[in-house]
XYZ file of C-alpha atoms in Angstrom:
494
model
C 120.488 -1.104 158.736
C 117.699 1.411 159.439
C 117.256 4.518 157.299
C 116.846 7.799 159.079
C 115.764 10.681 156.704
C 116.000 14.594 157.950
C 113.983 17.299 156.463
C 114.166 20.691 156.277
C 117.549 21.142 158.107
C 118.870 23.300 155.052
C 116.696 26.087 156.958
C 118.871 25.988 160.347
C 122.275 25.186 158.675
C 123.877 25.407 155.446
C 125.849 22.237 155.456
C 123.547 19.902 157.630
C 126.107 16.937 156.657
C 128.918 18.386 158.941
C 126.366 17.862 161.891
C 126.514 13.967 161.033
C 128.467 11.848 163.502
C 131.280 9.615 161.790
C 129.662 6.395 162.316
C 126.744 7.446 160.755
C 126.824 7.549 157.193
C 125.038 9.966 154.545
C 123.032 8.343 151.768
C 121.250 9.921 148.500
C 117.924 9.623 146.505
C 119.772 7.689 143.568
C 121.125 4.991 146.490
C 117.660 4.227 147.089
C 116.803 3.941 143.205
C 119.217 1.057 142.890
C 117.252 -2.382 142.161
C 119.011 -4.290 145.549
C 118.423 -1.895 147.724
C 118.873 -3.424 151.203
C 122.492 -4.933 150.266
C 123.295 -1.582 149.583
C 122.603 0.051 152.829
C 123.872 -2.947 154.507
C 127.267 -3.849 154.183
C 129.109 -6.967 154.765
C 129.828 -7.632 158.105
C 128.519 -4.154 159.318
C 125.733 -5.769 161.857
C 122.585 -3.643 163.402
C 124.390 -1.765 165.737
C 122.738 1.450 167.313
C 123.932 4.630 165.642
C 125.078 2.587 162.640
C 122.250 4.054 160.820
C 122.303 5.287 157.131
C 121.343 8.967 157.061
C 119.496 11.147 154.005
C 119.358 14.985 154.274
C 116.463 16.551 152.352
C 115.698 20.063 152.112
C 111.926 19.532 151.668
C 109.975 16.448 150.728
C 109.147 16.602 146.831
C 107.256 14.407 144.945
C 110.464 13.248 143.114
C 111.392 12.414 146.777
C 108.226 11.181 147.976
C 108.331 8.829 144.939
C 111.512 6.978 145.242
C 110.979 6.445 149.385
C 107.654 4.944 148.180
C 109.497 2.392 145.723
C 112.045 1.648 147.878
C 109.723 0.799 151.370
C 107.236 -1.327 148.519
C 110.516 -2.930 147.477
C 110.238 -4.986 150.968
C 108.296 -5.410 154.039
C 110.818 -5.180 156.293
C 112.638 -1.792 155.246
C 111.744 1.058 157.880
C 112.441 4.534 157.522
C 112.564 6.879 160.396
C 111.031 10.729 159.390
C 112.734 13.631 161.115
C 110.593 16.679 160.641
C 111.465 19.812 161.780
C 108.744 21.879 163.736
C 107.544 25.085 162.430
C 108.709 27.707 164.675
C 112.389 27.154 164.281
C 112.060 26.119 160.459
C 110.019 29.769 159.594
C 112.314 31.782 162.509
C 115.335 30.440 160.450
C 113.580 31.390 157.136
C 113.173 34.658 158.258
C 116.543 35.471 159.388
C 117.643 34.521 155.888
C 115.580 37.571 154.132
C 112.634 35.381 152.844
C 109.000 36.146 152.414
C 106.619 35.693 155.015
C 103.460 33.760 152.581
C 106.317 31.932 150.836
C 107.723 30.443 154.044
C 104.634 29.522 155.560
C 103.552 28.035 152.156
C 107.011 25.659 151.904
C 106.277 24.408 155.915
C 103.005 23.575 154.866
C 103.790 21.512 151.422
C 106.543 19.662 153.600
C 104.610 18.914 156.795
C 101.105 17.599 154.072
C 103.964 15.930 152.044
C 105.087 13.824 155.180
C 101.801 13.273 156.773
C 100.888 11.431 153.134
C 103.471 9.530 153.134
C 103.254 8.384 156.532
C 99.134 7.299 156.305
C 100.499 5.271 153.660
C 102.918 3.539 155.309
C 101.975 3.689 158.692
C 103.751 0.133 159.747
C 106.932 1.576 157.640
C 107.566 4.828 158.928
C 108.099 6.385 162.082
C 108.046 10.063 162.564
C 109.590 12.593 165.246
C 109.587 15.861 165.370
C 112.938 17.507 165.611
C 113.861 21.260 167.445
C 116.857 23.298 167.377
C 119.105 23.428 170.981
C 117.391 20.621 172.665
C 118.242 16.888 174.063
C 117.256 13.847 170.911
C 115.359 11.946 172.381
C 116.685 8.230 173.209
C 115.413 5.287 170.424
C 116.594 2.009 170.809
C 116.954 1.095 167.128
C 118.557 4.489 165.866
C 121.011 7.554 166.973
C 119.083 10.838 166.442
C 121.079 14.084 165.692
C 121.738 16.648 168.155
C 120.611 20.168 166.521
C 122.869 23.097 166.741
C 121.009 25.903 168.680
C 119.728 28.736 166.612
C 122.609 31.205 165.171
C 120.025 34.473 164.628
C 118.180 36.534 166.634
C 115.503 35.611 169.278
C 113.096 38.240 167.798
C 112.966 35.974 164.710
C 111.688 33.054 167.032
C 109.164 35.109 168.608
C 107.941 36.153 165.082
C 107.504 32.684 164.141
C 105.724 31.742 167.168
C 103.403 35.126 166.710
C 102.960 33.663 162.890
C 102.034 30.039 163.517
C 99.779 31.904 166.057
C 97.975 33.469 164.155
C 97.656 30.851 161.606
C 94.914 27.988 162.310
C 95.999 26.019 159.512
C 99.283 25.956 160.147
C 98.308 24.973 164.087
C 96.246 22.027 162.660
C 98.811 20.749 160.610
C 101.443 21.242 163.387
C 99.172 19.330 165.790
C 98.473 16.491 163.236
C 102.340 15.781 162.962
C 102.979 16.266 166.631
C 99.998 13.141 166.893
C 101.455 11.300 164.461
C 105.025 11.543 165.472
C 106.284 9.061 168.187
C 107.717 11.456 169.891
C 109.290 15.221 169.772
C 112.172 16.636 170.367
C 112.142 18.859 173.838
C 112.384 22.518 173.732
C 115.151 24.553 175.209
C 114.051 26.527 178.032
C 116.763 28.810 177.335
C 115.337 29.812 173.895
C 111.986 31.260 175.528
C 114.030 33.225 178.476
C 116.557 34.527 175.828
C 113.389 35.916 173.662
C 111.809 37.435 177.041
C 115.006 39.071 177.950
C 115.123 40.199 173.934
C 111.791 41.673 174.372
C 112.667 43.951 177.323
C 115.974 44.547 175.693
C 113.662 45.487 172.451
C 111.428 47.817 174.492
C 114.040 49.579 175.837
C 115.984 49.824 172.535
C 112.886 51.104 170.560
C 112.405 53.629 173.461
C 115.492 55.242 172.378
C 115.733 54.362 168.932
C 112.030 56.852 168.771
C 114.075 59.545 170.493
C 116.868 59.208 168.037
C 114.695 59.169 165.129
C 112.984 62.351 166.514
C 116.609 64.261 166.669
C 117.772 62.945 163.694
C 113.942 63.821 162.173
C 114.445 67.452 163.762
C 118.067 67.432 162.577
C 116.945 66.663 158.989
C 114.526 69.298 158.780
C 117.160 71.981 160.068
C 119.055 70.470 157.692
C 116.468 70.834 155.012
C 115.974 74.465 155.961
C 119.962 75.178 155.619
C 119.979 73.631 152.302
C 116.955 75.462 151.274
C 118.340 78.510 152.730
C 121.655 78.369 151.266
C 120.065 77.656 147.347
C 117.943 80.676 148.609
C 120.877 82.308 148.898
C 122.856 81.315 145.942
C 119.765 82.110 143.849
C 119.526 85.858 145.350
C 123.503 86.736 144.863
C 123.565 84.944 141.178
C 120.263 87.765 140.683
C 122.285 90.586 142.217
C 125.322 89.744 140.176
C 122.890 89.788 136.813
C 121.675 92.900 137.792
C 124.429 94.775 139.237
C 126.183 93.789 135.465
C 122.893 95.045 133.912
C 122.900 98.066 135.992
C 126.600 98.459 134.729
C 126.069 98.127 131.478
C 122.427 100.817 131.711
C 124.949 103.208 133.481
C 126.854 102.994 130.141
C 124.435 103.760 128.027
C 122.973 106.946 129.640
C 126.329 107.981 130.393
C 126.795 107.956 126.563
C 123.062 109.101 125.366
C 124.216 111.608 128.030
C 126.736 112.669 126.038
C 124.686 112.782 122.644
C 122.030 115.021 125.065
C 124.100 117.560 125.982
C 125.350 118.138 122.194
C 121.938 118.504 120.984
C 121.309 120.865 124.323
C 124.308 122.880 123.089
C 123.187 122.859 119.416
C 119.826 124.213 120.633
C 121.292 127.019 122.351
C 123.143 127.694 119.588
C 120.291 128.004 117.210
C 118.440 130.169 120.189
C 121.324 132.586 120.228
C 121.541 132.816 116.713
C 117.680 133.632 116.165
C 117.776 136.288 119.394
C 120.027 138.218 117.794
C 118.348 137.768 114.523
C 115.092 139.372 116.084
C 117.881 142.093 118.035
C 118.701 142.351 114.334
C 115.278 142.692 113.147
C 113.705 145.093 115.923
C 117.016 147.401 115.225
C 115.705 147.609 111.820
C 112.006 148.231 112.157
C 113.612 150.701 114.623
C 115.435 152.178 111.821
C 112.306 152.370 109.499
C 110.253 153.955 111.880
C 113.108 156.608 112.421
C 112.830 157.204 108.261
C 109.211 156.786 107.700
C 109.255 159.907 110.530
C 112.226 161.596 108.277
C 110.198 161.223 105.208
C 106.666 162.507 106.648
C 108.372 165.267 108.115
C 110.416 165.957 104.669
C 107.121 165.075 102.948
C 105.408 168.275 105.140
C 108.448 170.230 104.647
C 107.755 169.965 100.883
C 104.670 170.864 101.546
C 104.761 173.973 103.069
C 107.855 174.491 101.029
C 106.643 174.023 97.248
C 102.012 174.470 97.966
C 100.376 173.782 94.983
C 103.706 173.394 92.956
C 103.293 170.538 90.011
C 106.736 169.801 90.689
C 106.329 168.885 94.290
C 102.977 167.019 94.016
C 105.081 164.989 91.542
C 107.151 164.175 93.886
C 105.196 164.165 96.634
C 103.719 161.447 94.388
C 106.632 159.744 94.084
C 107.540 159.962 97.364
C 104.232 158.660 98.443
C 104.782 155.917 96.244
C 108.347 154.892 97.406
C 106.836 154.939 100.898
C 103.733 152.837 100.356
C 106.172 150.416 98.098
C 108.887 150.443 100.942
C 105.559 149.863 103.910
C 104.910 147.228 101.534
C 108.114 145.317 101.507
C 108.609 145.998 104.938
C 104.738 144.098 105.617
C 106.208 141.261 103.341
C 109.569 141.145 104.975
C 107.834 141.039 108.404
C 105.638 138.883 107.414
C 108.548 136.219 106.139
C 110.552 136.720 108.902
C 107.494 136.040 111.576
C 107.042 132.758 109.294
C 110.539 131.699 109.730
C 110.447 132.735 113.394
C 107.207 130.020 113.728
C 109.279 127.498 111.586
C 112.332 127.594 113.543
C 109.857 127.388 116.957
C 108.695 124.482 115.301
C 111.895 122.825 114.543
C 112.410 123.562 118.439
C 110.011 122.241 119.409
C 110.602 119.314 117.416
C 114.066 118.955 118.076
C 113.340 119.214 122.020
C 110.461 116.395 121.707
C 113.261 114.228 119.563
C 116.013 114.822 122.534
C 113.555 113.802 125.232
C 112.162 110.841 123.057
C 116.215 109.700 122.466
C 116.664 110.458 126.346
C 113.936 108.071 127.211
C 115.169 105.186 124.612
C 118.500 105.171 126.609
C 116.293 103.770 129.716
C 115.370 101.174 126.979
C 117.029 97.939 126.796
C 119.697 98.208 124.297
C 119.257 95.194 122.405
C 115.899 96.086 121.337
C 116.880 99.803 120.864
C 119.215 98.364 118.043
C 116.642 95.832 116.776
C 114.642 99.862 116.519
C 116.866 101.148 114.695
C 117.395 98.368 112.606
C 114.140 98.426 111.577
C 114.010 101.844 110.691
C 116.906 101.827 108.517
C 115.316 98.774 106.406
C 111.887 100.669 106.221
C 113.613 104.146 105.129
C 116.200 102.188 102.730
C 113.065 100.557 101.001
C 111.315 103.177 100.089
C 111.787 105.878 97.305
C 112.833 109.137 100.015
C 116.003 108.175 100.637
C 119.104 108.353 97.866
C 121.669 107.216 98.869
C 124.535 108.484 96.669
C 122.839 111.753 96.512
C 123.026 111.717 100.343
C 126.532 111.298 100.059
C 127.420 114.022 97.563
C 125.799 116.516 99.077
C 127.137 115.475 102.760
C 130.928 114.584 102.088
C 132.196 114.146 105.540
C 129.321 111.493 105.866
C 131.449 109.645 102.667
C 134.358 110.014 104.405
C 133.155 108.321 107.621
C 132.224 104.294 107.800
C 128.878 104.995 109.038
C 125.895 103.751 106.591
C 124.043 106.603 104.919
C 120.572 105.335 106.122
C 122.125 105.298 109.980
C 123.566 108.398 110.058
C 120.419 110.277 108.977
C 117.942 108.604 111.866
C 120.600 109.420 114.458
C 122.692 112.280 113.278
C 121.408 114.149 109.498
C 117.633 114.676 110.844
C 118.999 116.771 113.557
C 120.975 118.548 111.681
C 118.254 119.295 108.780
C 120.204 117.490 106.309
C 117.660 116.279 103.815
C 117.442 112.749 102.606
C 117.210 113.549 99.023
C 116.111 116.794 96.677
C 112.422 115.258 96.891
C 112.281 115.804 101.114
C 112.854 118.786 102.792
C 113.486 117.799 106.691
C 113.082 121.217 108.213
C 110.450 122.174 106.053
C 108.207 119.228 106.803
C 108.738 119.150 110.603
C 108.039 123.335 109.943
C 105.155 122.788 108.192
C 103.060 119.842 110.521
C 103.120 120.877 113.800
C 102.004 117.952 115.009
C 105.159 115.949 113.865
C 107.233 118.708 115.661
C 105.058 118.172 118.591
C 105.508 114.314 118.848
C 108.742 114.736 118.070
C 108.720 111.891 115.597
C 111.265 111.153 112.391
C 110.174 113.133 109.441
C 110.939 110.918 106.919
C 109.284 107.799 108.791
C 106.425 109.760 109.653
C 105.983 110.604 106.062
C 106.375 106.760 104.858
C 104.123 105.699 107.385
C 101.733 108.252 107.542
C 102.529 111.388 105.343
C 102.109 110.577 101.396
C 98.588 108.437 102.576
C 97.621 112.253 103.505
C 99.375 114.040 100.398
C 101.374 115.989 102.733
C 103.899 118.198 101.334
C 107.614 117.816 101.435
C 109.405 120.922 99.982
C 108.827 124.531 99.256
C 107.269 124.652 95.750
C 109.217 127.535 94.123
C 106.856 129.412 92.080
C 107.693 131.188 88.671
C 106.510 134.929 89.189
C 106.983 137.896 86.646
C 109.506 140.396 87.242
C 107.690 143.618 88.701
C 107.500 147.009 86.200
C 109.822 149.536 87.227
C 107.549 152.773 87.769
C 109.026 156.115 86.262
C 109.243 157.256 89.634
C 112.350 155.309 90.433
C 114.493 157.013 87.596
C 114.345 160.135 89.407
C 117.804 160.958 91.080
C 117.130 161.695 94.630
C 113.948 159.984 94.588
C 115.820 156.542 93.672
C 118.876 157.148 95.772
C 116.320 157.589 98.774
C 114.556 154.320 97.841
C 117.753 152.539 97.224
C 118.953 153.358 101.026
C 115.407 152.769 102.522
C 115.278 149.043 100.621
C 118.880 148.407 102.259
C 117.837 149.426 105.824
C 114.504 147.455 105.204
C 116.920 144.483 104.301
């Protein structure tokens, strides 16, 4: 019974056996590789009839393969084996449909077509081989029944790509061409195949016509799209910033309002202080006033007793007297004037200070607030650290500071320096902002400015009260009137 062995079918169907007609009947490698062979593929009785024929499916010709159709055609001179090969273009078209590489197919068409043109130059009188296409008429052979191929299931464009491939492939041609030579004859192809790829092509043309168009809307409709999206984080972005800062602005318009608050309290303290020292000059301009009313009285008495008493002892004694009450009382009044124009300049100082302070604490309110505390934090450890502030001194003097919860060191760099409380009996506040005018004019803290700066430059910080003998009374002021009339002019000089 003749043996009729397919290759490559696998490629255009997955189960090539349920193509096999019933009378014909599917054989394996390990049939052949049994020692009596030919009683095997014959059986009793069966006879040589046409389409009788034993049938082997391979999906490519290996050398395992190639090996055991060798032993079994040297096993006797009469076993014939007809090769079925199938023809690149629908073996590579089908290969290509099912996803696979483009080298890799061309490489496994060219391993099986060399593999069966070896095998048949060595076995030329043995084998027979045909070539074999998909949706065409067998051919007719008197001593077997060839297989009818199912037409191709996938898409013309795939044929056309193999026939472009083996095209452009010389080797592949020359191999093709050697098969087709050796083969004793080939399968026809289906005309219907070619006019189903030309209709596929104009079908193609026209598809890829509009497919460009739609890829150009949905291209344009993708960048719109990209622009909204952009647009809209754009957006997000800018109202999550305006929230922030709208809360920030919130939270700013809390803090001036309150540093408002502290502003105008230090304003009104100001104009306290400026009332109280205008009427302490009304007070002090009444009283030179005064004195210049009785320094007149007394010149005038003074030429009264002149013209009165002439060259009397007893009134040159107490014209004497009198002179020297008068030159003692122009005396105290100089000294008095004198202190009081120094206290006028120290409390224009501590204005001046105090307004520099309130614009300085204005300004910090435009400050951030967490680094206005982290300021003030670091103030209070610099001033705690040093040997100018005590503490529990600060407290006894001050007892409504004890009674509050605020820390000692806190209250005095925002409240007690404004006040002129002092920090302890070694620092005198008002007299060392009095006394540099440049602190009062940069309208820095004392106390820090002294740490910092100050004791480098052995600046003072208190009045130094000075141990002076009591002045000699003069005989002059025993004298009744004479010491009555100082005694008044020292109170109106007062």
């Amino acid at each position: 019974m003749p043996l009729v062995i397919y290759i490559g079918l696998h490629a255009i169907t997955r189960e090539p056996a349920l193509i096999l007609p019933s009378e014909q009947k599917q054989v394996t490698l390990a049939t052949l590789k049994v020692n009596d062979t030919a009683a095997s593929l014959d059986e009793p009785g069966s006879g040589q009839q046409k389409g009788n024929n034993r049938v082997l499916l391979l999906e490519t010709l290996t050398e395992d393969a190639t090996r055991t159709i060798k032993q079994w055609l040297q096993k006797a001179a009469t076993q014939h084996v007809t090769l079925v090969w199938l023809q690149p273009v629908p073996y590579m078209a089908a290969k290509l449909a099912q996803g696979e590489e483009t080298e890799v197919t061309l490489q496994e068409w060219q391993q099986m077509a060399h593999a069966t043109l070896n095998l048949f130059r060595q076995h030329r009188r043995q084998v027979t081989l045909i070539g074999a296409d998909v949706g065409g008429v067998p051919p007719q052979r008197d001593e077997v029944a060839l297989l009818t191929l199912p037409p191709a299931k996938h898409a013309p464009l795939f044929t056309l790509a193999a026939s472009q491939l083996l095209a452009s492939n010389s080797a592949m041609q020359e191999t093709a061409a050697h098969l087709c030579a050796s083969s004793t004859c080939v399968y026809p192809q289906a005309e219907s195949g070619i006019d189903q790829v030309i209709n596929t092509l104009r079908d193609h043309q026209k598809n890829s016509q509009q497919i460009s168009n739609l890829e150009q809307q949905l291209s344009a409709e993708k960048e719109n799209q990209q622009k909204i999206n952009e647009q809209s984080k754009a957006l997000a972005s800018v109202n999550e910033e305006n929230d922030l800062v709208i809360n920030e602005l919130h939270r700013v318009q809390e803090l001036l309002e309150s540093k408002l608050i502290e502003r105008r309290v230090l304003v009104k303290q100001r104009d306290d202080v400026r009332n109280h020292y205008e009427i302490a000059i009304q007070q002090r301009d009444s009283a030179l006033h005064q004195l210049d009313q009785r320094f007149a009285q007394l010149q005038q008495a003074h030429l009264d007793l002149k013209e009165s008493h002439g060259e009397n002892k007893e009134y040159q004694r107490e014209q004497k007297a009198l002179s020297t009450r008068i030159n003692r009382l122009q005396t105290q009044l100089n000294v008095q004037k004198k202190e009081f124009q120094q206290a006028l300049q120290e409390q224009s100082t501590w204005l001046t200070w105090v307004r520099r302070n309130a614009a300085h604490y204005s300004a910090a309110a435009y400050k951030h607030s967490r680094s206005h505390r982290k300021t003030l934090k670091q103030q209070a450890a610099l001033v705690q650290a040093s040997q100018h502030f005590d503490k529990q001194w600060y407290l006894e003097q001050y007892p409504d500071i004890a009674k509050s919860t605020m820390d000692p060191v806190e209250h005095y760099l925002k409240f007690g320096v404004l006040e002129a409380r002092n920090p302890s009996p070694n620092f005198d506040t008002k007299f060392y902002i009095t006394q540099n005018p440049d602190v009062a004019e940069s309208g820095y803290q004392p106390l820090l400015h002294y740490i910092q700066h100050g004791q480098m430059e052995h600046r003072q910080t208190k009045l130094e009260q000075l141990q002076l003998p009591s002045p000699r009374q003069t005989p002059e002021d025993f004298s009744g009137g004479a010491s009555d009339e100082n005694a008044q002019a020292s109170q109106e000089a007062k």
